[in-house]
Amino acid sequence: MADTIADWTQLVAASYPERDAASWDAPGLHVGDPADPVTAVLVALDVTEAVLDEALERGADLVLAHHPLLFRPLERLTPATASGRLALRAARERIGVLAAHTNFDAAVPGTTEPIVGLLGLEDVQPLEPAPPDEDVKLVTFVPREHTAAVLSALSAAGAGVIGEYDHCGFRSEGTGTFRPSPDAHPHLGERGEVNEVAEHRLEVVVPRAGLDAAVAALWAAHPYEEVAYDVYPLLPGRSTKGLGRVGTLPEPARLGALADRLATDLPSPHLRLAGDPDRRVTRVAACGGAGDSLIPVALAAGAECYVTGDLRHHPTLDALTQGMACIDAGHHATEAAALPELRARLAASGRAHGLTARLVASALSTDPWGDYRPPR
């Protein structure tokens, strides 16, 4: 049976939950019928006319883009805007469009990890940590022979996820007792008699926002007419997710050497450096994409150098005035380097969940900037 757009939307949301996205963001499905079949998924940074051409040429019926196509609400769907024109074409060509934006930025690993790896940063922490997940513990009591089915149903509803692991649960053995009334319809035992059943106490962690869905799945999968369950609040832990990263170089390095490494290996063909190339730095902050809004956060974290893209004139001057050098490695370069990780993670997750569509990497650069050299 062919995959559907709904299958891949759910898979992306499981790997990069939309609750991790910024409040102003627009991740998720932008174009397409969730029931439409998917045989190939094209992973790209942006949705452009050329990317849609590529999707057709390569037999992809779904584009997974980092940047949302419909970032802001449209008053009307016409070719009068770039996003309207592209959305109309994607719909006509029956190409679905799905986005994983700041929910991918904040993930571990996320958008900024290629910069962290190239520079060899150590003791890395999120530059702007995401609020910790608000989880609860859901506990229920299940006849032993039904435990696996109930855990599977809970997992399908989003329960039992701890970091990079799913289907997480704990069970302990015990004895359940009950006496059904004359009007009851017990799955096990006799009406009017005190019955004892060998049961498992099953415990799973559930995001607070997903508790209703998990409880509904529990009721649907549990064999008992009446389901006993408890919900326990959990204290939030420290979040490892968030925008950007900050860490320490193994040893002090010249700013110029860091810029050279990024220009060559990221690669960043339009890199700009603000600061003395011969200055030696140890503590470095980074954020893939457009990150100058985090300059105050990088300064507060003690960064001596900040690597990001789309740096504007005045924020960069302010950073230099306060003693922090900046490397603008480009919006496109700092995000495109992370797409192989996105594709690899989803490919592995897709196989684990029995999905069969191919994941293919876009061979196109959507960097709008080129090098201009005036004629001599």
Coordinates of C-alpha atoms in Angstrom, one line a residue:
M1 CA 0.0 0.0 0.0
A2 CA 1.4 3.4 -1.0
D3 CA 2.5 6.0 1.5
T4 CA 0.3 9.1 1.8
I5 CA 1.0 12.7 2.5
A6 CA -0.6 12.2 5.9
D7 CA 1.9 9.4 6.7
W8 CA 4.8 11.7 5.9
T9 CA 3.3 14.7 7.7
Q10 CA 2.9 12.5 10.9
L11 CA 6.5 11.2 10.5
V12 CA 8.0 14.7 10.2
A13 CA 5.9 15.9 13.2
A14 CA 7.1 12.9 15.3
S15 CA 10.8 13.7 14.5
Y16 CA 10.4 17.5 14.7
P17 CA 7.3 18.3 16.8
E18 CA 5.5 21.4 15.8
R19 CA 5.3 22.3 19.5
D20 CA 9.1 23.1 19.3
A21 CA 8.5 25.7 16.5
A22 CA 8.5 29.4 17.3
S23 CA 5.1 30.9 17.9
W24 CA 5.4 33.0 14.7
D25 CA 6.3 30.1 12.5
A26 CA 4.2 28.1 10.1
P27 CA 5.5 24.5 9.9
G28 CA 3.5 21.5 8.7
L29 CA 1.5 20.8 5.5
H30 CA 1.0 23.8 3.2
V31 CA -0.3 22.2 0.0
G32 CA -1.8 18.9 -0.7
D33 CA -4.5 16.4 0.2
P34 CA -3.4 14.2 3.2
A35 CA -4.9 11.2 1.4
D36 CA -2.8 11.7 -1.8
P37 CA -0.2 8.9 -2.4
V38 CA 3.5 9.6 -2.0
T39 CA 6.2 7.6 -3.9
A40 CA 9.1 10.1 -3.5
V41 CA 9.9 13.0 -1.2
L42 CA 12.2 15.8 -2.4
V43 CA 14.1 17.5 0.4
A44 CA 14.9 21.1 -0.4
L45 CA 15.7 24.3 1.5
D46 CA 13.1 26.4 -0.4
V47 CA 10.2 26.0 -2.7
T48 CA 10.9 27.7 -6.0
E49 CA 9.8 27.2 -9.6
A50 CA 13.0 25.3 -10.3
V51 CA 12.5 23.0 -7.3
L52 CA 9.0 22.2 -8.5
D53 CA 10.5 21.4 -11.9
E54 CA 13.0 19.2 -10.2
A55 CA 10.2 17.4 -8.3
L56 CA 8.4 16.6 -11.5
E57 CA 11.6 15.4 -13.2
R58 CA 12.5 13.1 -10.3
G59 CA 9.0 11.7 -9.8
A60 CA 8.6 13.4 -6.3
D61 CA 5.0 14.0 -5.3
L62 CA 5.9 15.7 -2.0
V63 CA 8.4 18.5 -1.4
L64 CA 9.7 18.7 2.2
A65 CA 11.2 22.2 2.5
H66 CA 12.9 23.9 5.4
H67 CA 11.4 27.3 4.6
P68 CA 7.6 27.4 4.7
L69 CA 6.0 28.3 1.4
L70 CA 3.0 30.0 3.1
F71 CA 4.8 31.8 5.8
R72 CA 2.2 34.5 6.2
P73 CA -1.6 34.1 5.7
L74 CA -2.8 34.9 2.2
E75 CA -5.8 37.1 1.7
R76 CA -6.4 35.5 -1.7
L77 CA -4.8 32.6 -3.6
T78 CA -3.8 34.1 -6.9
P79 CA -0.6 34.4 -8.9
A80 CA -0.2 38.0 -7.7
T81 CA 2.2 36.9 -5.0
A82 CA 5.2 34.6 -5.2
S83 CA 3.8 32.2 -2.6
G84 CA 0.4 32.2 -4.2
R85 CA 1.9 31.5 -7.6
L86 CA 3.9 28.6 -6.3
A87 CA 1.1 27.1 -4.2
L88 CA -1.3 27.2 -7.2
R89 CA 1.3 25.5 -9.4
A90 CA 2.1 22.8 -6.7
A91 CA -1.7 22.1 -6.3
R92 CA -2.2 21.9 -10.1
E93 CA 0.8 19.5 -10.4
R94 CA -0.4 17.4 -7.4
I95 CA 2.8 18.1 -5.6
G96 CA 2.4 18.3 -1.8
V97 CA 4.4 20.9 0.1
L98 CA 5.4 20.2 3.7
A99 CA 7.7 22.4 5.9
A100 CA 10.0 21.8 8.9
H101 CA 11.3 25.1 9.9
T102 CA 12.1 26.3 13.5
N103 CA 11.0 22.9 14.8
F104 CA 14.1 21.6 12.9
D105 CA 16.2 24.6 13.9
A106 CA 15.5 23.8 17.6
A107 CA 16.1 20.0 17.3
V108 CA 19.1 18.1 18.5
P109 CA 20.8 17.7 16.0
G110 CA 19.3 20.7 14.2
T111 CA 20.2 23.4 11.8
T112 CA 23.3 24.7 13.7
E113 CA 25.1 21.4 14.2
P114 CA 27.2 21.5 11.0
I115 CA 28.7 24.8 12.2
V116 CA 29.3 23.2 15.6
G117 CA 31.0 20.2 14.1
L118 CA 33.2 22.2 11.6
L119 CA 34.5 24.4 14.4
G120 CA 34.9 21.5 16.9
L121 CA 33.0 23.3 19.6
E122 CA 32.9 21.5 23.0
D123 CA 30.5 21.8 26.0
V124 CA 27.8 22.9 23.6
Q125 CA 24.5 24.2 24.9
P126 CA 21.5 25.8 23.2
L127 CA 22.0 29.5 22.8
E128 CA 18.3 30.2 23.5
P129 CA 17.0 27.0 25.2
A130 CA 13.4 26.0 24.4
P131 CA 11.0 25.7 27.2
P132 CA 11.2 22.2 28.6
D133 CA 8.5 19.8 27.5
E134 CA 5.6 19.6 29.9
D135 CA 5.1 15.9 30.4
V136 CA 2.9 13.8 32.6
K137 CA 3.1 10.1 33.4
L138 CA 0.1 8.0 32.4
V139 CA -0.3 4.7 34.4
T140 CA -2.8 2.0 33.6
F141 CA -3.5 -1.6 34.5
V142 CA -3.7 -4.2 31.7
P143 CA -4.2 -8.0 31.5
R144 CA -0.8 -9.3 30.7
E145 CA -1.7 -10.7 27.3
H146 CA -2.9 -7.2 26.2
T147 CA 0.0 -5.2 27.4
A148 CA 1.9 -5.1 24.1
A149 CA -1.2 -4.0 22.1
V150 CA -2.0 -1.2 24.6
L151 CA 1.6 0.0 24.6
S152 CA 1.6 0.0 20.8
A153 CA -1.6 2.0 20.7
L154 CA -0.3 4.5 23.2
S155 CA 2.9 4.9 21.2
A156 CA 1.0 5.5 18.0
A157 CA -0.8 8.4 19.9
G158 CA 2.5 10.0 20.8
A159 CA 3.1 8.6 24.3
G160 CA 6.2 6.8 25.4
V161 CA 8.8 9.1 23.7
I162 CA 12.0 9.9 25.6
G163 CA 14.6 11.8 23.5
E164 CA 15.5 9.6 20.5
Y165 CA 13.6 6.6 21.8
D166 CA 9.9 5.7 21.3
H167 CA 7.7 2.9 22.6
C168 CA 9.2 3.6 26.0
G169 CA 7.3 2.1 28.9
F170 CA 7.7 0.3 32.2
R171 CA 5.6 -2.6 33.4
S172 CA 5.4 -4.4 36.7
E173 CA 3.4 -7.5 37.6
G174 CA 0.5 -7.5 40.1
T175 CA -3.0 -8.7 40.7
G176 CA -6.1 -6.8 39.8
T177 CA -9.4 -7.4 41.7
F178 CA -12.9 -6.4 40.7
R179 CA -16.5 -7.5 41.1
P180 CA -18.8 -6.8 38.1
S181 CA -22.3 -5.8 38.8
P182 CA -25.2 -7.7 37.2
D183 CA -25.4 -5.1 34.5
A184 CA -21.7 -5.2 33.7
H185 CA -20.2 -6.9 30.6
P186 CA -16.8 -7.9 31.9
H187 CA -14.0 -9.0 29.5
L188 CA -12.8 -11.4 32.1
G189 CA -14.4 -12.8 35.3
E190 CA -17.9 -13.5 36.5
R191 CA -20.7 -11.1 37.4
G192 CA -21.4 -10.8 41.1
E193 CA -18.1 -12.5 42.0
V194 CA -14.8 -11.0 43.2
N195 CA -12.3 -11.8 40.4
E196 CA -8.6 -11.7 40.4
V197 CA -6.6 -11.2 37.2
A198 CA -2.9 -11.2 36.6
E199 CA -2.2 -7.7 35.3
H200 CA 0.7 -5.4 34.3
R201 CA 1.0 -1.9 35.7
L202 CA 2.0 0.0 32.6
E203 CA 3.7 3.4 32.8
V204 CA 4.4 5.8 29.9
V205 CA 5.4 9.4 29.6
V206 CA 3.0 11.7 27.7
P207 CA 3.3 15.3 26.6
R208 CA 0.7 17.2 28.5
A209 CA -0.7 18.6 25.3
G210 CA -1.2 15.1 24.0
L211 CA -2.8 13.6 27.1
D212 CA -6.4 13.5 25.7
A213 CA -5.3 11.7 22.5
A214 CA -3.3 9.2 24.6
V215 CA -6.2 8.5 26.9
A216 CA -8.5 8.1 23.9
A217 CA -6.1 5.6 22.4
L218 CA -5.9 3.8 25.8
W219 CA -9.7 3.4 25.9
A220 CA -9.8 2.2 22.3
A221 CA -7.1 -0.5 22.8
H222 CA -7.9 -1.7 26.4
P223 CA -10.0 -4.8 26.6
Y224 CA -11.8 -3.8 29.8
E225 CA -15.3 -2.2 29.9
E226 CA -14.0 0.3 32.5
V227 CA -10.4 1.4 32.2
A228 CA -8.5 2.3 35.4
Y229 CA -5.7 4.8 34.9
D230 CA -3.8 7.5 36.8
V231 CA -2.1 10.7 35.6
Y232 CA 0.9 12.1 37.5
P233 CA 2.4 15.6 36.9
L234 CA 6.2 15.6 36.3
L235 CA 8.6 18.3 37.2
P236 CA 10.2 19.8 34.0
G237 CA 13.8 19.0 33.3
R238 CA 16.4 21.1 31.5
S239 CA 15.7 21.3 27.7
T240 CA 18.5 20.3 25.3
K241 CA 16.5 21.9 22.4
G242 CA 16.6 25.5 21.3
L243 CA 17.7 28.0 18.8
G244 CA 21.4 28.3 18.1
R245 CA 24.3 26.8 20.0
V246 CA 27.2 28.2 22.2
G247 CA 30.4 26.3 23.1
T248 CA 34.1 26.5 23.5
L249 CA 36.9 25.9 21.0
P250 CA 39.4 23.2 21.9
E251 CA 42.0 26.0 21.9
P252 CA 42.0 29.7 21.1
A253 CA 41.9 30.3 17.3
R254 CA 42.2 33.3 15.0
L255 CA 39.0 34.7 13.7
G256 CA 40.4 34.5 10.2
A257 CA 41.1 30.8 10.6
L258 CA 37.5 30.2 11.6
A259 CA 36.3 32.2 8.7
D260 CA 38.5 30.3 6.3
R261 CA 37.2 26.9 7.6
L262 CA 33.6 27.9 7.2
A263 CA 34.2 29.5 3.8
T264 CA 35.8 26.3 2.5
D265 CA 34.1 23.4 4.3
L266 CA 30.5 24.6 5.0
P267 CA 30.9 25.9 2.2
S268 CA 30.1 29.6 2.5
P269 CA 31.0 31.4 -0.8
H270 CA 29.7 34.8 0.3
L271 CA 31.2 34.9 3.8
R272 CA 31.8 38.3 5.6
L273 CA 33.8 38.9 8.7
A274 CA 33.3 41.8 11.1
G275 CA 36.2 42.0 13.5
D276 CA 40.0 41.7 13.5
P277 CA 41.0 38.5 11.6
D278 CA 44.0 38.2 13.9
R279 CA 42.0 38.3 17.1
R280 CA 42.0 35.0 19.0
V281 CA 38.8 33.7 20.4
T282 CA 37.7 30.8 22.5
R283 CA 34.0 31.0 23.1
V284 CA 31.8 30.9 20.0
A285 CA 28.0 31.1 19.4
A286 CA 26.3 30.1 16.2
C287 CA 22.8 30.1 14.7
G288 CA 21.9 28.7 11.3
G289 CA 19.8 31.0 9.1
A290 CA 19.0 34.6 10.0
G291 CA 20.2 35.1 13.5
D292 CA 21.0 38.7 14.3
S293 CA 18.0 38.9 16.7
L294 CA 20.1 36.6 18.9
I295 CA 23.1 38.9 19.2
P296 CA 22.1 40.1 22.7
V297 CA 21.7 36.4 23.7
A298 CA 25.1 35.5 22.3
L299 CA 26.7 38.5 24.2
A300 CA 25.0 37.4 27.4
A301 CA 26.4 33.9 26.9
G302 CA 29.9 35.3 26.8
A303 CA 30.5 34.6 23.1
E304 CA 33.6 36.3 21.6
C305 CA 32.5 35.4 18.1
Y306 CA 29.0 34.9 16.6
V307 CA 28.5 32.9 13.4
T308 CA 25.1 33.2 11.6
G309 CA 23.6 34.6 8.4
D310 CA 21.8 37.7 7.2
L311 CA 23.6 40.1 9.6
R312 CA 22.3 43.6 9.3
H313 CA 24.4 46.8 9.5
H314 CA 23.4 48.2 12.9
P315 CA 23.1 45.0 14.9
T316 CA 26.6 44.1 13.7
L317 CA 28.0 47.5 14.7
D318 CA 26.4 47.0 18.1
A319 CA 28.0 43.6 18.5
L320 CA 31.4 45.0 17.6
T321 CA 31.0 47.9 20.0
Q322 CA 30.3 45.4 22.8
G323 CA 33.3 43.3 22.0
M324 CA 31.9 40.4 19.9
A325 CA 33.1 39.7 16.4
C326 CA 30.7 38.4 13.8
I327 CA 30.9 36.0 10.9
D328 CA 28.1 36.2 8.4
A329 CA 28.3 32.8 6.6
G330 CA 25.1 33.4 4.7
H331 CA 21.5 32.3 5.3
H332 CA 21.6 29.7 2.6
A333 CA 25.0 28.2 3.5
T334 CA 24.3 27.9 7.2
E335 CA 21.0 26.0 6.6
A336 CA 21.7 24.0 3.5
A337 CA 24.6 22.2 5.3
A338 CA 22.0 20.7 7.7
L339 CA 19.7 19.2 5.1
P340 CA 21.6 15.9 4.8
E341 CA 20.9 15.2 8.6
L342 CA 17.2 16.0 8.1
R343 CA 17.0 13.6 5.2
A344 CA 19.0 10.8 6.9
R345 CA 16.9 11.0 10.1
L346 CA 13.6 10.9 8.2
A347 CA 14.8 8.1 5.9
A348 CA 15.7 6.0 9.0
S349 CA 12.5 6.8 10.7
G350 CA 10.5 6.1 7.6
R351 CA 12.0 2.6 7.2
A352 CA 11.3 1.9 10.9
H353 CA 7.6 2.8 10.4
G354 CA 7.3 0.8 7.2
L355 CA 7.1 3.7 4.8
T356 CA 8.4 3.0 1.3
A357 CA 8.7 6.4 -0.5
R358 CA 12.1 7.4 -1.6
L359 CA 13.8 10.5 0.0
V360 CA 15.9 12.4 -2.5
A361 CA 18.0 15.4 -2.0
S362 CA 17.5 18.4 -4.2
A363 CA 20.5 19.0 -6.4
L364 CA 19.6 22.7 -6.8
S365 CA 21.0 25.7 -4.9
T366 CA 18.3 28.2 -4.0
D367 CA 20.9 30.8 -2.9
P368 CA 19.6 34.1 -4.5
W369 CA 23.0 35.7 -4.3
G370 CA 25.8 35.4 -6.8
D371 CA 29.3 37.0 -7.1
Y372 CA 29.3 40.1 -9.2
R373 CA 32.6 41.4 -10.6
P374 CA 32.3 44.7 -12.5
P375 CA 33.8 44.5 -16.0
R376 CA 37.3 45.9 -16.2

